Amino acid sequence: MASENVEDYLKSIYTLQSKEGRVTTSSLSERLRVSAASVSEMIKKLADEGSVHHTPYKGVALTEEGKTRAIRIVRRHRLWEVFLVEVLKYEWDEIHEEAERLEHITSDKLEERLDAALGYPTKDPHGDVIPTREGKVVQFGQASLASLKVGEQCVVSRVSDSSPDVLKYASKLGITLRKKIHIREKLEFDGSLRVQVEGREHFISGKLAQHIFVEPVADEKRRRSKSFKRVRTISRGKSS
Amino acid sequence: MASENVEDYLKSIYTLQSKEGRVTTSSLSERLRVSAASVSEMIKKLADEGSVHHTPYKGVALTEEGKTRAIRIVRRHRLWEVFLVEVLKYEWDEIHEEAERLEHITSDKLEERLDAALGYPTKDPHGDVIPTREGKVVQFGQASLASLKVGEQCVVSRVSDSSPDVLKYASKLGITLRKKIHIREKLEFDGSLRVQVEGREHFISGKLAQHIFVEPVADEKRRRSKSFKRVRTISRGKSS
DNA sequence: TGATTGATTTAGGCTAGCCTAAATATAAGA
DNA sequence: TCTTATATTTAGGCTAGCCTAAATCAATCA
Ligand SMILES: [Mn+2]
Ligand SMILES: [Mn+2]
Ligand SMILES: [Mn+2]
Ligand SMILES: [Mn+2]
């Protein structure tokens, strides 16, 4: 396998690509906390070995092969996150850094055994989908809590894992996966919300709301599995 | 923490020191599969940072600090080995390389949680003692199977983990931890043995017998825990 | 004791990744 | 269109570890 550094570059390119579309030298520089010059060098290397397409001064995009490799690392990262929470009883805000290291030393066999021991999970502790071994990423349409209106109800399906502080604060408010949220009030000028979770009411900022993703509240009675899943399959080969 | 390379040097020095007493440049070179010149360089570095004492042209020995660090890595290695066998259902001959990588990315917290999740094991899957977090290594007096005489009985307490092939072969014969072995015949000129394990008889070479460590057969009825334990405590501060 | 030989160390080089400073290309504004 | 600001790339250097070849030490044997 590639070095830890190369793997983290690929993963970052993949994530930025999914989230922002364009991946620039400076976005990678910021994300990986490495100088732009170093990124530029690494990009050249990745392009040479066929993991990315590079248009100088324009940006970078994963090749098929690069994407496959990136998704594989994402899969390992998320499997380890499940392990840390389910088996080792970590909190969801404590797992990122550990998984960031574990993902690089995971052999195919280890990945397989871990997956099996965990019962073939499909989501990580933040609600992110775990890619299959074949590299398929099934993403459900999710709305951010910030997009809901007063009076609506929803269920938490994902919380952005980009900041441990956000995660810690969310769980302090009781906002964890599968919790039901009622929107009691919404201030349009700043997007902040008054919400009810498990009987308690909280004010949350628009900023925080953008990190919380939800699905329409399940129909209580039937179809607890197929509620409004506008399934979007991000498979290898299609750029997301 | 130190780099993976430094950690593996420390661990190898520790192991060689326990096993052979003297640790030379060439023994490290052989064990780590690195040129003698490279070892020489690294030794200088380790001596500079206070992890080893170095007498040029003579050899190297861990300082207190170096020994503490080495034992810590051994502890992590063996905890991961238990995890791989107990949780991920690996065979005992498949775990070394995985643990060799996992040991280096294990934070204090991860070590602690893993230990707890495994139920604070004291031995690894090969029968080696897992050092405590304080660095204490309790080693029981063990005899190699090669030292027994015809007619004697014993129980397998450890199998050298130095070769996956030995481990695989041993388990194929049914020679695994806690199995009872009867010595049926011994050829003095080459040390080979005819033994009985679980009702089956096997011939094993003297070479193989040297990799199998045993304790006198437990008294069946009482004292299943304190059978002839000439306990030897190898604590930090005492050279083993 | 003195020569020989094997082990060890030193010298000189290489690669992966990182950095800062300098050069250059692109895009936006006058 | 021309200038300027910003992003990107290139140049030149550094460190950790590795290597081979050359130099040096120490232990043994004649
Ligand atoms: Mn990582
Ligand atoms: Mn996650
Ligand atoms: Mn190792
Ligand atoms: Mn072991």
JSON list of C-alpha atoms and ligand atoms in Angstrom, two decimals, chain A residues 78 81 124 126 128 161, ligand 2:
[
{"chain": "A", "resi": 78, "resn": "ARG", "atom": "CA", "xyz": [-15.36, 4.49, 9.38]},
{"chain": "A", "resi": 81, "resn": "GLU", "atom": "CA", "xyz": [-14.81, 4.50, 14.21]},
{"chain": "A", "resi": 124, "resn": "ASP", "atom": "CA", "xyz": [-20.38, 5.11, 11.19]},
{"chain": "A", "resi": 126, "resn": "HIS", "atom": "CA", "xyz": [-21.64, 10.09, 12.96]},
{"chain": "A", "resi": 128, "resn": "ASP", "atom": "CA", "xyz": [-21.86, 8.67, 7.58]},
{"chain": "A", "resi": 161, "resn": "ASP", "atom": "CA", "xyz": [-17.72, 14.96, 12.10]},
{"chain": "E", "resi": 2, "resn": "MN", "atom": "MN", "xyz": [-17.12, 9.60, 11.00]}
]
